[in-house]
Coordinates of N, CA and C in Angstrom, one line a residue:
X2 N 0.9 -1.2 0.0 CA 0.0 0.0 0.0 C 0.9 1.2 0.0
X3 N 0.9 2.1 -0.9 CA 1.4 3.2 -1.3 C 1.1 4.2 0.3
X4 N 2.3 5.2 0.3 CA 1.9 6.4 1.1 C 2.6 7.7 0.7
X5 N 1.3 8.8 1.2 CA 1.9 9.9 0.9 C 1.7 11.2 2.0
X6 N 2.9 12.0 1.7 CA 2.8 13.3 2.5 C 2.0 13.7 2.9
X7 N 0.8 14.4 3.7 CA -0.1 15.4 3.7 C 0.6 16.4 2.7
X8 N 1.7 17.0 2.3 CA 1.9 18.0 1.8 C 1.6 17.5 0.2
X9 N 1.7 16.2 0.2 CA 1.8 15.7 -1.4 C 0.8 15.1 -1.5
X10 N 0.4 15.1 -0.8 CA -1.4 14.9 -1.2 C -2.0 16.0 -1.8
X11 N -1.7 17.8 -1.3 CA -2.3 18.6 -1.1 C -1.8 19.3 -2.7
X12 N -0.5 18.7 -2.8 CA 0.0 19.5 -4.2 C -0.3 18.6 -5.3
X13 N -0.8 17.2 -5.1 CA -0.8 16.1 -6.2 C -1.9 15.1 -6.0
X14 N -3.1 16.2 -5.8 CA -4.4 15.7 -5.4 C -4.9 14.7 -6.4
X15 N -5.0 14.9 -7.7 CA -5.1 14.1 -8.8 C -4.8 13.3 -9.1
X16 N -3.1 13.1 -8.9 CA -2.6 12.1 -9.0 C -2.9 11.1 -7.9
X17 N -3.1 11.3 -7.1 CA -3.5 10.2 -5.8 C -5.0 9.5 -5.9
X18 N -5.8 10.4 -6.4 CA -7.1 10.4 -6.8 C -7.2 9.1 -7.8
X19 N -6.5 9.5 -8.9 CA -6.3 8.8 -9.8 C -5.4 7.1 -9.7
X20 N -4.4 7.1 -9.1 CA -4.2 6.1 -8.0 C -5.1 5.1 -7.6
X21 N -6.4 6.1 -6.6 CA -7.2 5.5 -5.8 C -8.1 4.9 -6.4
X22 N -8.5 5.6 -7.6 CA -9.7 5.4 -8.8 C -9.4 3.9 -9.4
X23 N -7.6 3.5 -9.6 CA -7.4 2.2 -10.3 C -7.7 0.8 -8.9
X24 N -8.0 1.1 -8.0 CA -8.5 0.2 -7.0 C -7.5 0.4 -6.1
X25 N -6.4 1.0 -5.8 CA -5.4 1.2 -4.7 C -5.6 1.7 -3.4
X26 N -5.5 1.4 -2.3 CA -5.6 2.3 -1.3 C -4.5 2.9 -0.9
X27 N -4.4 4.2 -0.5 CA -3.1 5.3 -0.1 C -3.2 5.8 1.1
X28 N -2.0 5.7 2.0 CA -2.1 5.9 3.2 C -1.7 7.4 3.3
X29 N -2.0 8.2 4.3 CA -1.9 9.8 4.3 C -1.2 9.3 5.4
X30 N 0.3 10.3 5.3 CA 1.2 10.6 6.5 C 1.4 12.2 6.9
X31 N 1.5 12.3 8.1 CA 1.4 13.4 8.5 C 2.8 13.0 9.6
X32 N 4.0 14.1 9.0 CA 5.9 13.8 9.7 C 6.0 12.7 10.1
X33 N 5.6 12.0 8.9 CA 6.0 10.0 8.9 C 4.9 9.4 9.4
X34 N 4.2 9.8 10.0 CA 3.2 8.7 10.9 C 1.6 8.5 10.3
X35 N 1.3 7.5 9.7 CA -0.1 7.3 8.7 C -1.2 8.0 9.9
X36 N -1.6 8.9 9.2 CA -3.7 9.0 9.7 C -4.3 8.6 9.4
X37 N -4.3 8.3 7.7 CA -5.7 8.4 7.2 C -5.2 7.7 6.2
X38 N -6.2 6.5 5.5 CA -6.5 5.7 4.3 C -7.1 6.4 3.5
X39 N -7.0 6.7 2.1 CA -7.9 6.9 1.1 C -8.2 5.3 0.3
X40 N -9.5 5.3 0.5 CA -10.0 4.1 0.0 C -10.7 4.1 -1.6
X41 N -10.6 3.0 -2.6 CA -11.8 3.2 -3.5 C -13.1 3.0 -3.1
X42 N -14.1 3.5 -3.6 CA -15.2 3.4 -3.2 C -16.4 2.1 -3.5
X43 N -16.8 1.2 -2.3 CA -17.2 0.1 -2.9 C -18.3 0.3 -3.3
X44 N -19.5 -0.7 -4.3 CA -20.8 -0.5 -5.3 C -21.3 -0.1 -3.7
X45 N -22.8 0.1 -3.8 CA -23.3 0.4 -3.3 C -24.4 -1.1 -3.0
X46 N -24.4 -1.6 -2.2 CA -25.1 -3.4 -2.5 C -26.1 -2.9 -1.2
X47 N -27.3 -3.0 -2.1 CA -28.4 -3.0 -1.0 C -28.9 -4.4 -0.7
X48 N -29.7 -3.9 1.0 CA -29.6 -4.9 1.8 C -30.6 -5.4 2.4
X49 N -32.0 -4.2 1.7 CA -33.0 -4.9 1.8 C -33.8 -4.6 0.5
X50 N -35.1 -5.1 0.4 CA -35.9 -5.4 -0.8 C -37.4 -5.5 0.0
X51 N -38.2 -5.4 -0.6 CA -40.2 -5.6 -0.7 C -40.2 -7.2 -1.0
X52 N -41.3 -7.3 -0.3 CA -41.9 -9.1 0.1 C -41.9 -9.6 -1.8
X53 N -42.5 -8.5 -2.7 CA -42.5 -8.8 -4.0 C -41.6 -9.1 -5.2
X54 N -40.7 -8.3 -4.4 CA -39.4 -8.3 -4.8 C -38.5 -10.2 -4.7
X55 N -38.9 -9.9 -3.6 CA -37.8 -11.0 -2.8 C -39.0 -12.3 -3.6
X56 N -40.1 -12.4 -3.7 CA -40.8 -13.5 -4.5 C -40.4 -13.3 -5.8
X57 N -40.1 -12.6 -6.5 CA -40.0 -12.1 -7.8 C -38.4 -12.9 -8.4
X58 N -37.2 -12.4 -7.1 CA -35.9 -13.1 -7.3 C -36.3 -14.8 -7.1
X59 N -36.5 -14.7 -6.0 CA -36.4 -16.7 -5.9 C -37.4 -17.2 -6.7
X60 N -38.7 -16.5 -7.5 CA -39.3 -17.2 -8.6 C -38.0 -17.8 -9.7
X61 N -37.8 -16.6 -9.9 CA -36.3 -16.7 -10.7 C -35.6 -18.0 -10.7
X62 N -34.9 -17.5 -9.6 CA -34.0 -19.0 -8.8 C -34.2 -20.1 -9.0
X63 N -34.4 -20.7 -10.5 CA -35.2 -22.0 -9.9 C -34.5 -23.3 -10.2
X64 N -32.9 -22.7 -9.1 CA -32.1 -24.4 -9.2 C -32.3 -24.5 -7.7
X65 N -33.2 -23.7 -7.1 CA -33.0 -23.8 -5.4 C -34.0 -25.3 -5.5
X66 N -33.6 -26.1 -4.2 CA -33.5 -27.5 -3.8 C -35.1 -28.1 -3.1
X67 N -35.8 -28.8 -3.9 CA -37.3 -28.6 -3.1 C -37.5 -28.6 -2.3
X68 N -36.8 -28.8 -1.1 CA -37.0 -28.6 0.3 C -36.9 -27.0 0.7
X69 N -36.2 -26.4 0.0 CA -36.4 -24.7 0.4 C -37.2 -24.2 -0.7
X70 N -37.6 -25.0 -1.7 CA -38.8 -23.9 -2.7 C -39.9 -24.7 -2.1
X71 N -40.1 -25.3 -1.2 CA -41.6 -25.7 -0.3 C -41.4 -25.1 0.6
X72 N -40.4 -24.7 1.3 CA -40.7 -23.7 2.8 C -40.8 -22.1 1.9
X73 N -40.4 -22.0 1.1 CA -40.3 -20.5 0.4 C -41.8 -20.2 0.1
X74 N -42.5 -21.2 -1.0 CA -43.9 -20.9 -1.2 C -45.0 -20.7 0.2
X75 N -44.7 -21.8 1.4 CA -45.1 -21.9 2.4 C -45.3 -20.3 3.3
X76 N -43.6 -19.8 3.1 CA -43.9 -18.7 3.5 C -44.5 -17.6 2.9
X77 N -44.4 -17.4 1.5 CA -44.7 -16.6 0.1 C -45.7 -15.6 0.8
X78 N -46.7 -15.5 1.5 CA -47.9 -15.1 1.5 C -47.7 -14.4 3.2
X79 N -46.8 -15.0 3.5 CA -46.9 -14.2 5.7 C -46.3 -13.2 5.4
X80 N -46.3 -12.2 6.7 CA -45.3 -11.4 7.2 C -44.9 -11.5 8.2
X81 N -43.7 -11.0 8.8 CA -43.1 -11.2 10.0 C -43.2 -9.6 11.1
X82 N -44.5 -9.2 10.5 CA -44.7 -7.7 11.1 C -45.5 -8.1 12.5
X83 N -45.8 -8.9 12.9 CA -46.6 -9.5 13.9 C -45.4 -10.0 15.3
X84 N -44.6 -10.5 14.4 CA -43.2 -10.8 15.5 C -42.5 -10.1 16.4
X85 N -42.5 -9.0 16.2 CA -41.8 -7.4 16.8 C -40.3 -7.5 16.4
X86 N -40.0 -6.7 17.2 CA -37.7 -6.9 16.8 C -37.3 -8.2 17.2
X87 N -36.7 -8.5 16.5 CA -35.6 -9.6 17.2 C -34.9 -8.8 18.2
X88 N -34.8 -9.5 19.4 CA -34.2 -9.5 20.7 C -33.0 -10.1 20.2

């Protein structure tokens, strides 16, 4: 992992940028001693989805094993809004 100056960060912002853009991460030193990682930035992977949604993918799915496409249909039609939070 690459490092650089605070001062050469601040004069060769681009270049670091550009660096960072090819998937590298660069460590910021401030009189030798790292503070700070510049990271690339990972996708954005979302983490939830609608009950229709989620029937809509595992309709899809359909190398899943019939023991989980019979608990899946089973559940197809509940919600778990009756349960409260998990503890």
């Amino acid at each position: 992992m690459p490092t650089v100056a605070s001062r050469d960060l601040r004069n060769h912002t681009k270049d670091v940028l550009d660096l960072v853009s090819e998937g590298v991460t660069v460590t910021v030193t401030v009189h030798g001693r790292p503070v700070a990682e510049i990271l690339p930035v990972s996708p954005v992977v979302r983490t939830s989805f609608g009950r229709l949604e989620a029937v809509r993918i595992l309709t899809a799915a359909r190398s899943l094993d019939d023991t989980l496409s019979a608990d899946l249909e089973w559940i197809s039609g509940e919600t778990t809004d009756a349960l409260g939070p998990i503890a």
